[in-house]
mmCIF file of N, CA and C in Angstrom:
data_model
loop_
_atom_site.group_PDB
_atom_site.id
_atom_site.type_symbol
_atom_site.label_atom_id
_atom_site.label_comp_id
_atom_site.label_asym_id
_atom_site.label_seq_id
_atom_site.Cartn_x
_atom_site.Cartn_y
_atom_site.Cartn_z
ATOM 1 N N UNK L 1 18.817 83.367 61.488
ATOM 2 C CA UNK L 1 18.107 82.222 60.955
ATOM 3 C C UNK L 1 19.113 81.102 60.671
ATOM 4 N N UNK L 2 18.775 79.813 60.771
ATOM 5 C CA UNK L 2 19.583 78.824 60.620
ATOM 6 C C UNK L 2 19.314 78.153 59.773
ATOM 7 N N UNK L 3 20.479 77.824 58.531
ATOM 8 C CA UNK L 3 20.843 77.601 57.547
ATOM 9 C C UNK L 3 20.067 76.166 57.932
ATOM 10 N N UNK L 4 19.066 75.375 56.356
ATOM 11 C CA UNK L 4 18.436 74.374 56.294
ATOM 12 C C UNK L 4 19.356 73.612 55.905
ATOM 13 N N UNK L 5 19.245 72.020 56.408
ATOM 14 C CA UNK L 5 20.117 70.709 55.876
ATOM 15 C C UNK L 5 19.617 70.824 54.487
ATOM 16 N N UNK L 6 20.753 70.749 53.393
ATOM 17 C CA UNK L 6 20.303 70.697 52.392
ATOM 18 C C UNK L 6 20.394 69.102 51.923
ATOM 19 N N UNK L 7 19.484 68.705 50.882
ATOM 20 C CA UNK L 7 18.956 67.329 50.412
ATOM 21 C C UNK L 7 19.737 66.377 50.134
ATOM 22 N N UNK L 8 21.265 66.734 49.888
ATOM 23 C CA UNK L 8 22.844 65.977 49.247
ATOM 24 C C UNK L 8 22.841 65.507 51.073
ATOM 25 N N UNK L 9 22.964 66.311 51.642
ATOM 26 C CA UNK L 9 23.861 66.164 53.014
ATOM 27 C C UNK L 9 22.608 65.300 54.136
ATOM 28 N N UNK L 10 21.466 65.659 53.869
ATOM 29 C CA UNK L 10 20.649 64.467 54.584
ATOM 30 C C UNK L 10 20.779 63.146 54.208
ATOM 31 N N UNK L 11 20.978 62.711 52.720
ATOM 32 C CA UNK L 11 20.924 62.038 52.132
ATOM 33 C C UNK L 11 22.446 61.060 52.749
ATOM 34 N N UNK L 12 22.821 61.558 52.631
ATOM 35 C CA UNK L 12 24.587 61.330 53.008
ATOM 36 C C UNK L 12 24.289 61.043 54.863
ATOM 37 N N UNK L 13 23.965 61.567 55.280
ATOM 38 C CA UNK L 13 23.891 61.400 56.503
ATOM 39 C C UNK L 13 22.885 60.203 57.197
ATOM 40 N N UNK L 14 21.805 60.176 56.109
ATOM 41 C CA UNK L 14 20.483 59.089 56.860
ATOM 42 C C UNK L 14 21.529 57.896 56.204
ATOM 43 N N UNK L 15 22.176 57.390 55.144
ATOM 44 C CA UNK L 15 23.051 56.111 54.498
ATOM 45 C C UNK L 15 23.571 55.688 55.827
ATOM 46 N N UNK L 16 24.643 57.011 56.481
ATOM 47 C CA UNK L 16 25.325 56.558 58.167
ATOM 48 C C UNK L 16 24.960 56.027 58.388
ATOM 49 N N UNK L 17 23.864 56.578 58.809
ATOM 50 C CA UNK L 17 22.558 55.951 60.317
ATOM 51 C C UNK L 17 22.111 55.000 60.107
ATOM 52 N N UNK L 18 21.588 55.170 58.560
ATOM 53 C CA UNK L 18 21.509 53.116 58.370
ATOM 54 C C UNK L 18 22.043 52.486 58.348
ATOM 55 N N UNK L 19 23.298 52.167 58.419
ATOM 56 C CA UNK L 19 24.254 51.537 58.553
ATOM 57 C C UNK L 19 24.752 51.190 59.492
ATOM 58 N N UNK L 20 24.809 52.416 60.520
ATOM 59 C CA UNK L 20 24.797 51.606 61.925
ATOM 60 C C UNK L 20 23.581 51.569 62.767
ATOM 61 N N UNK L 21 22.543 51.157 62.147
ATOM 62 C CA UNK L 21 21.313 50.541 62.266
ATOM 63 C C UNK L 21 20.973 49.354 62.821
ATOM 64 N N UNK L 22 22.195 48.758 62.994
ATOM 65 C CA UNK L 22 22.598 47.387 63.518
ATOM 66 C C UNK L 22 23.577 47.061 64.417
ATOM 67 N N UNK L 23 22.822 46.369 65.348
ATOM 68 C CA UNK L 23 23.783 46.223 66.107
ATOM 69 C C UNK L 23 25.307 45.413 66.133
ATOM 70 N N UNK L 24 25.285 44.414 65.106
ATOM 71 C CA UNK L 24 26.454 43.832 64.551
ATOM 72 C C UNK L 24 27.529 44.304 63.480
ATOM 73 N N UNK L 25 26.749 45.425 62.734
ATOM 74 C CA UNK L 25 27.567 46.784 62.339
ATOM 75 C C UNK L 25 27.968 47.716 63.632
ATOM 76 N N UNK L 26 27.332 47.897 64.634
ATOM 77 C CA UNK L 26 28.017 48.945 65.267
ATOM 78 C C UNK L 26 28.975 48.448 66.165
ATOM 79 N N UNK L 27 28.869 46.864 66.351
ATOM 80 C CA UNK L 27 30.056 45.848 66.733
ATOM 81 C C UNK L 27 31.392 45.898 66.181
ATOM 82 N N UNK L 28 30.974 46.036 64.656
ATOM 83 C CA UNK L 28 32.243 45.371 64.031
ATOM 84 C C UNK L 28 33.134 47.095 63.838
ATOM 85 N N UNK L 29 32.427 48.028 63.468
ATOM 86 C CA UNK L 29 32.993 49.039 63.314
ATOM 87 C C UNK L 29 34.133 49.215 64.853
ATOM 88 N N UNK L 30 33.346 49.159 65.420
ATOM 89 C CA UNK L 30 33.922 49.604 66.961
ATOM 90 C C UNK L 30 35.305 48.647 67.141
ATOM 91 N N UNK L 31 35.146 47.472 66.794
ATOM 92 C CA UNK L 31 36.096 46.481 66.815
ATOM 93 C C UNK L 31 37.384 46.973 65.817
ATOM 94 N N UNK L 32 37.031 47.634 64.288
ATOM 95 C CA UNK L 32 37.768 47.965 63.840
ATOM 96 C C UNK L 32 38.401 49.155 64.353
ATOM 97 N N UNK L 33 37.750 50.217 64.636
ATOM 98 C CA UNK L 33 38.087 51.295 65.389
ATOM 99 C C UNK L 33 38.790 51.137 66.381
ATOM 100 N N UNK L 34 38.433 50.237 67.237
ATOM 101 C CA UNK L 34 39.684 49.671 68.837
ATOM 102 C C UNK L 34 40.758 49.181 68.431
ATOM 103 N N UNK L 35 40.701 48.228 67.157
ATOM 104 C CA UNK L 35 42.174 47.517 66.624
ATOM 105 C C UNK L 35 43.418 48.550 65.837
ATOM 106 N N UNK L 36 42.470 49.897 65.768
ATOM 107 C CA UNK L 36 43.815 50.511 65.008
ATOM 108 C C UNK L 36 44.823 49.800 64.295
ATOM 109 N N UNK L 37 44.127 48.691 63.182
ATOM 110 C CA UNK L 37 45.301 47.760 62.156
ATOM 111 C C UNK L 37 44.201 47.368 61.502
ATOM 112 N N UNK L 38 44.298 47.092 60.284
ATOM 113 C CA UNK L 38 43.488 46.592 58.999
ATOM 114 C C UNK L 38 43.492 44.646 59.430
ATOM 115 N N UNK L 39 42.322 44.583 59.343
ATOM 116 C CA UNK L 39 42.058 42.992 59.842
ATOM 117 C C UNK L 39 41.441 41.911 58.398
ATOM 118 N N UNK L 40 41.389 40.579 58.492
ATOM 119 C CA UNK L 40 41.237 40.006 57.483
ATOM 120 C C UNK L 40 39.683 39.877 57.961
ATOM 121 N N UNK L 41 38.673 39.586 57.352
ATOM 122 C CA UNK L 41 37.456 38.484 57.226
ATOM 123 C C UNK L 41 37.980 37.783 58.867
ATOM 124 N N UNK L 42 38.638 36.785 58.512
ATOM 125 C CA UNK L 42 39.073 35.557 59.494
ATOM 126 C C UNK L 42 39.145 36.192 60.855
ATOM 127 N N UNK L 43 39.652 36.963 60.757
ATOM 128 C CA UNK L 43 39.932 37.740 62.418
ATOM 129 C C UNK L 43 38.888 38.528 62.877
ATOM 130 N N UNK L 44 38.544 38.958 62.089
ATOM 131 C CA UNK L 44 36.552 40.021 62.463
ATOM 132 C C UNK L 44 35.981 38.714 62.916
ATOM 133 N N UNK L 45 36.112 37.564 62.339
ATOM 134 C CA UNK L 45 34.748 36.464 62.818
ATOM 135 C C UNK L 45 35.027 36.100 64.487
ATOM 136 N N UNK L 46 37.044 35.848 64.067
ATOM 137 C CA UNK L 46 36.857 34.967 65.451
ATOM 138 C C UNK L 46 36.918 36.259 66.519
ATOM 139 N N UNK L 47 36.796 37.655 66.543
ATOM 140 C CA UNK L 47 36.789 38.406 67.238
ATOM 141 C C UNK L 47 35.837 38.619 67.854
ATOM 142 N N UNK L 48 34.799 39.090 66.861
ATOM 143 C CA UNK L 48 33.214 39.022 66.956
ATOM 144 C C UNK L 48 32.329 37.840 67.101
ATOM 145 N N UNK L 49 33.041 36.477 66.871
ATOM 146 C CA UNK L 49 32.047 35.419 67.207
ATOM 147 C C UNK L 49 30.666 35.374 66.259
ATOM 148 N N UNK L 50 30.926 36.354 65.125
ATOM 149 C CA UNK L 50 29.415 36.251 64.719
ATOM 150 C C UNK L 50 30.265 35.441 62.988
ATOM 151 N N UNK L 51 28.989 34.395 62.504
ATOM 152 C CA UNK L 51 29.430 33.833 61.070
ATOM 153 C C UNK L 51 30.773 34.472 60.454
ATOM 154 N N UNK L 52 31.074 33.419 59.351
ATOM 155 C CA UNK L 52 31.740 34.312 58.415
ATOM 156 C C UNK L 52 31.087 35.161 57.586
ATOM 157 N N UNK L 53 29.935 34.721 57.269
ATOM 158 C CA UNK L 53 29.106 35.131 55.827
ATOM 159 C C UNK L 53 28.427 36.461 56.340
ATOM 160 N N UNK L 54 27.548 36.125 57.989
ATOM 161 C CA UNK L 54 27.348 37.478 58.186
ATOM 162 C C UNK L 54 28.488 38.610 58.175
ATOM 163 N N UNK L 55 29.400 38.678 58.508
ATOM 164 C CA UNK L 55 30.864 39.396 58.381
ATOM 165 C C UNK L 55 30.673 40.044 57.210
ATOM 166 N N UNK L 56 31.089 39.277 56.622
ATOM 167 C CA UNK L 56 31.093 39.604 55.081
ATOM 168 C C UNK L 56 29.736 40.508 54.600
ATOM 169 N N UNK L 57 28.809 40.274 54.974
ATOM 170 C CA UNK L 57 27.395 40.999 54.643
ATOM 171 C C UNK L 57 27.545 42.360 55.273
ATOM 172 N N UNK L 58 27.766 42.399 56.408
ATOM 173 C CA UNK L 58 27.630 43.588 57.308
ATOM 174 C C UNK L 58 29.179 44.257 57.148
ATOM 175 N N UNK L 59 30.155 43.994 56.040
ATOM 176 C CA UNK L 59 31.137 44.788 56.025
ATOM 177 C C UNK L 59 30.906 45.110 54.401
ATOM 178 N N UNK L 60 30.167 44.601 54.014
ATOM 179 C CA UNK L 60 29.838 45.232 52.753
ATOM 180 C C UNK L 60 29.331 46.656 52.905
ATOM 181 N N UNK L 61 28.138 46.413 54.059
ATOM 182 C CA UNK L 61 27.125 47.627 54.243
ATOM 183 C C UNK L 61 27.807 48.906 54.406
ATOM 184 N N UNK L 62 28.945 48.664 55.095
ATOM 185 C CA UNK L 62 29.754 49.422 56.226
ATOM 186 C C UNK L 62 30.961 49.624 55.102
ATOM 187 N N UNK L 63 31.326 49.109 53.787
ATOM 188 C CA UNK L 63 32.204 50.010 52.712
ATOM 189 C C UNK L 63 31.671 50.162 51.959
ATOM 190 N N UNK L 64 30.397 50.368 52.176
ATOM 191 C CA UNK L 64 29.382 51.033 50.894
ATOM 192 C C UNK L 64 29.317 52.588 51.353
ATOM 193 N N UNK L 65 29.431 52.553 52.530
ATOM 194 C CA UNK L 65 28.891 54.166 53.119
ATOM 195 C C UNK L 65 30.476 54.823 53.229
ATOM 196 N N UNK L 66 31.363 54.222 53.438
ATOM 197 C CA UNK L 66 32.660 54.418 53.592
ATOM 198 C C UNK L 66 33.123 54.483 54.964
ATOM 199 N N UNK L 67 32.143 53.690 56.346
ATOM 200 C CA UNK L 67 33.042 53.852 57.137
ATOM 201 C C UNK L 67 34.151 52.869 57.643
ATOM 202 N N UNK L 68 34.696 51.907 56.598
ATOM 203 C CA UNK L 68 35.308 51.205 56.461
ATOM 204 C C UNK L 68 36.188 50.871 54.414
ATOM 205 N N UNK L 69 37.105 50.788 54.851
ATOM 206 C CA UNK L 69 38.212 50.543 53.526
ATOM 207 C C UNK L 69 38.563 49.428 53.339
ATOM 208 N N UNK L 70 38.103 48.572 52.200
ATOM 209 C CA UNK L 70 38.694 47.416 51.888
ATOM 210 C C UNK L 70 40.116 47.676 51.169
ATOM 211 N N UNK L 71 41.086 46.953 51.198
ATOM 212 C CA UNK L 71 41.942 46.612 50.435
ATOM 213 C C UNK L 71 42.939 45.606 50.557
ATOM 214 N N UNK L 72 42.871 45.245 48.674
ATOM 215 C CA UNK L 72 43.459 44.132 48.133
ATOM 216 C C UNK L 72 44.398 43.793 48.545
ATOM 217 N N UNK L 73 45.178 42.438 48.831
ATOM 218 C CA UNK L 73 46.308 42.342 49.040
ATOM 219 C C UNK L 73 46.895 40.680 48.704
ATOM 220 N N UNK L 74 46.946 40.364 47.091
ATOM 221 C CA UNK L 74 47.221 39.183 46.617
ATOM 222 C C UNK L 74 45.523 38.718 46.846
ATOM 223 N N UNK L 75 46.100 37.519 47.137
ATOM 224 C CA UNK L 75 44.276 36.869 47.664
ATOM 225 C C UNK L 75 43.263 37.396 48.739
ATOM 226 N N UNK L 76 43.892 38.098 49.463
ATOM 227 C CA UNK L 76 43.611 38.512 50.729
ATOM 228 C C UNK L 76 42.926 40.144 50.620
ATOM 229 N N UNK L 77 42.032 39.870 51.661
ATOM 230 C CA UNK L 77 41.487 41.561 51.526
ATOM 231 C C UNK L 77 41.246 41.888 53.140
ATOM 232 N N UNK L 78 42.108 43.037 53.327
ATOM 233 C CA UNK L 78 41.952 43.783 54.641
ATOM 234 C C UNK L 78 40.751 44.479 54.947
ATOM 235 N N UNK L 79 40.359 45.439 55.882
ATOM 236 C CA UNK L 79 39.429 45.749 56.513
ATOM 237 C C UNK L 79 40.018 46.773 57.489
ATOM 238 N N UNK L 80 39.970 47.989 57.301
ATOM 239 C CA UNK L 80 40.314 48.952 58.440
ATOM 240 C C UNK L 80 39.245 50.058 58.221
ATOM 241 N N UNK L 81 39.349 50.532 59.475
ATOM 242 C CA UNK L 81 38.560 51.794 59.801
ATOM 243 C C UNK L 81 38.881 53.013 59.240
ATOM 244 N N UNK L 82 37.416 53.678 58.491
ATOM 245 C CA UNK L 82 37.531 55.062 57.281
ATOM 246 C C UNK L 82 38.050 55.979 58.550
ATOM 247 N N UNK L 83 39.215 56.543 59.038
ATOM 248 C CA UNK L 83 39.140 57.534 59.991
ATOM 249 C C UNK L 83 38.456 59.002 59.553
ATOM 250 N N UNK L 84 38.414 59.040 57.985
ATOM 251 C CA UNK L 84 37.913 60.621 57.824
ATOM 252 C C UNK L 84 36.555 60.131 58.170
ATOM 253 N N UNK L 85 35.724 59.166 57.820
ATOM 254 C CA UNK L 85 34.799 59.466 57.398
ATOM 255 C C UNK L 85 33.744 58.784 59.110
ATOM 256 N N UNK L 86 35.031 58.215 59.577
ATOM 257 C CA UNK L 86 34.127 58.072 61.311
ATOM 258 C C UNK L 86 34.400 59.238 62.083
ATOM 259 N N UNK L 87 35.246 60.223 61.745
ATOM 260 C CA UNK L 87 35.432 61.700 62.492
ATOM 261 C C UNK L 87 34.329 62.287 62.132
ATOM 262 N N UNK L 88 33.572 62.178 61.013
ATOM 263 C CA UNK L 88 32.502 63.027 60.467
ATOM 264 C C UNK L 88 31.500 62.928 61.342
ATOM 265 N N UNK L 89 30.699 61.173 61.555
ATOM 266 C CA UNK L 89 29.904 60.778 61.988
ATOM 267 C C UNK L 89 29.081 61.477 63.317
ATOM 268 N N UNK L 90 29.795 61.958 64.215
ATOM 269 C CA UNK L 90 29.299 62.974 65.502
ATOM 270 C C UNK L 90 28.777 64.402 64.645
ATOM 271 N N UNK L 91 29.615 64.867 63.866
ATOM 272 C CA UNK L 91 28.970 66.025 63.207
ATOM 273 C C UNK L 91 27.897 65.929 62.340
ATOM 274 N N UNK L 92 27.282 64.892 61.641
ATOM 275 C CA UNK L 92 26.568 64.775 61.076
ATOM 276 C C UNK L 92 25.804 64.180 62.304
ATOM 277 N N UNK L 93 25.535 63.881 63.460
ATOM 278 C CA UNK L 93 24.459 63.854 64.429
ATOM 279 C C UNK L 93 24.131 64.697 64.984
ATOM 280 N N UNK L 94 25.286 66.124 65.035
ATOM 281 C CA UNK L 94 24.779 67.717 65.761
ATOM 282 C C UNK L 94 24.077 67.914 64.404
ATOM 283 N N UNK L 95 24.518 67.986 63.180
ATOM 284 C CA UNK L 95 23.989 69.034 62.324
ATOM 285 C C UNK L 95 22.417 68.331 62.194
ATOM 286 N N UNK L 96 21.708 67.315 62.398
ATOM 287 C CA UNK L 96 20.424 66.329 62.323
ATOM 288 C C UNK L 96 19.708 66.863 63.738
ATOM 289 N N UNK L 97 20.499 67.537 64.457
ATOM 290 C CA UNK L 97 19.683 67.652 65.855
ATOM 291 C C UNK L 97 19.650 69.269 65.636
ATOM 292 N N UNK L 98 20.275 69.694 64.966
ATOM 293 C CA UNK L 98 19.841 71.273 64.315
ATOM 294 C C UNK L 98 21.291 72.431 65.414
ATOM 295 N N UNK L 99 22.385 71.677 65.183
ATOM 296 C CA UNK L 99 23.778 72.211 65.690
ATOM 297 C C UNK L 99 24.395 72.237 64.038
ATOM 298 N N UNK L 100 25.548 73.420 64.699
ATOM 299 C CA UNK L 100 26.245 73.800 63.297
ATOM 300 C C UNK L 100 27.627 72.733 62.956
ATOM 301 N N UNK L 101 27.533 72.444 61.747
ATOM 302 C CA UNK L 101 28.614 71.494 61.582
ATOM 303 C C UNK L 101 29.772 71.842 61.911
ATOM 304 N N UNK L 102 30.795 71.795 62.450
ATOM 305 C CA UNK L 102 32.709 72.539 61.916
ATOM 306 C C UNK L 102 33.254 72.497 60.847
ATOM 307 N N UNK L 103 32.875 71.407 59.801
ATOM 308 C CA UNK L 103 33.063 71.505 58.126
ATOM 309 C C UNK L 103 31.877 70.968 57.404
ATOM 310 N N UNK L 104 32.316 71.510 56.215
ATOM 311 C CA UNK L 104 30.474 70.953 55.447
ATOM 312 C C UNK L 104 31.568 69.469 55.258
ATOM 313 N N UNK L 105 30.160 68.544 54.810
ATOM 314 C CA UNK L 105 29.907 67.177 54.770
ATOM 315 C C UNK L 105 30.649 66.826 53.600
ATOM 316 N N UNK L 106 31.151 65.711 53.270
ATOM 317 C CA UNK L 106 31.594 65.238 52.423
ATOM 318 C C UNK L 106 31.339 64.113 51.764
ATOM 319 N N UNK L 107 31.932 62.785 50.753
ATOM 320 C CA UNK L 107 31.244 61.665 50.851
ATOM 321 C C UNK L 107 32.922 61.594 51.090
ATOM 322 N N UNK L 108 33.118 60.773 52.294
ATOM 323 C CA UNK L 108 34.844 60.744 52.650
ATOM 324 C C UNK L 108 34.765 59.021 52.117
ATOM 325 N N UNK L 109 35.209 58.713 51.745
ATOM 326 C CA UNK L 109 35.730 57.326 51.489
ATOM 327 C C UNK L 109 37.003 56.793 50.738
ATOM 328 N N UNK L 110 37.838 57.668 51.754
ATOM 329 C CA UNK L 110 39.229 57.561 51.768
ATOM 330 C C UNK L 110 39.722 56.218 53.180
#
């Protein structure tokens, strides 16, 4: 018999999915993910071509769930990619399609 998603770990898992629910979140992540280097605001816009303000909106969404890390730096705030917590992301789409995870779930937002 196969062990049921329990209610913490759906919960944790549907936040993902909403998050990259969008296609200008699943832009910017990917962008961060390809740049392998922590980027400012300024450089996500002129990369992505999309507003500043949307930027800013849709990288909120995206370090709320943790698959992205802000940090401070004087006035300035970087932007790099959560690597624990975008390694998760494929496993939490087997374990939703009813495949066994390789580690239980976490809230990674390291």
């Amino acid at each position: 018999m196969k062990k049921k998603l329990d209610r913490a770990s759906a919960e944790l898992y549907a936040s993902w999915f909403k998050a990259l629910a969008d296609a200008t979140r699943v832009q910017l992540v990917t962008l961060l993910a390809t740049s392998r280097r922590p980027m400012t605001v300024g450089e996500i816009v002129e990369a992505s071509a999309v507003s500043q303000s949307t930027v800013s909106h849709h990288l909120k969404t995206l370090a709320a769930v943790g698959f992205i890390v802000v940090e401070q730096e004087g006035t300035s705030r970087w932007y790099r990619i959560n690597d624990a917590c975008v390694s998760c992301f494929p496993s939490a789409a087997d374990v939703v399609m009813g495949k066994r995870a390789p580690y239980p779930p976490s809230d990674r937002r390291n």
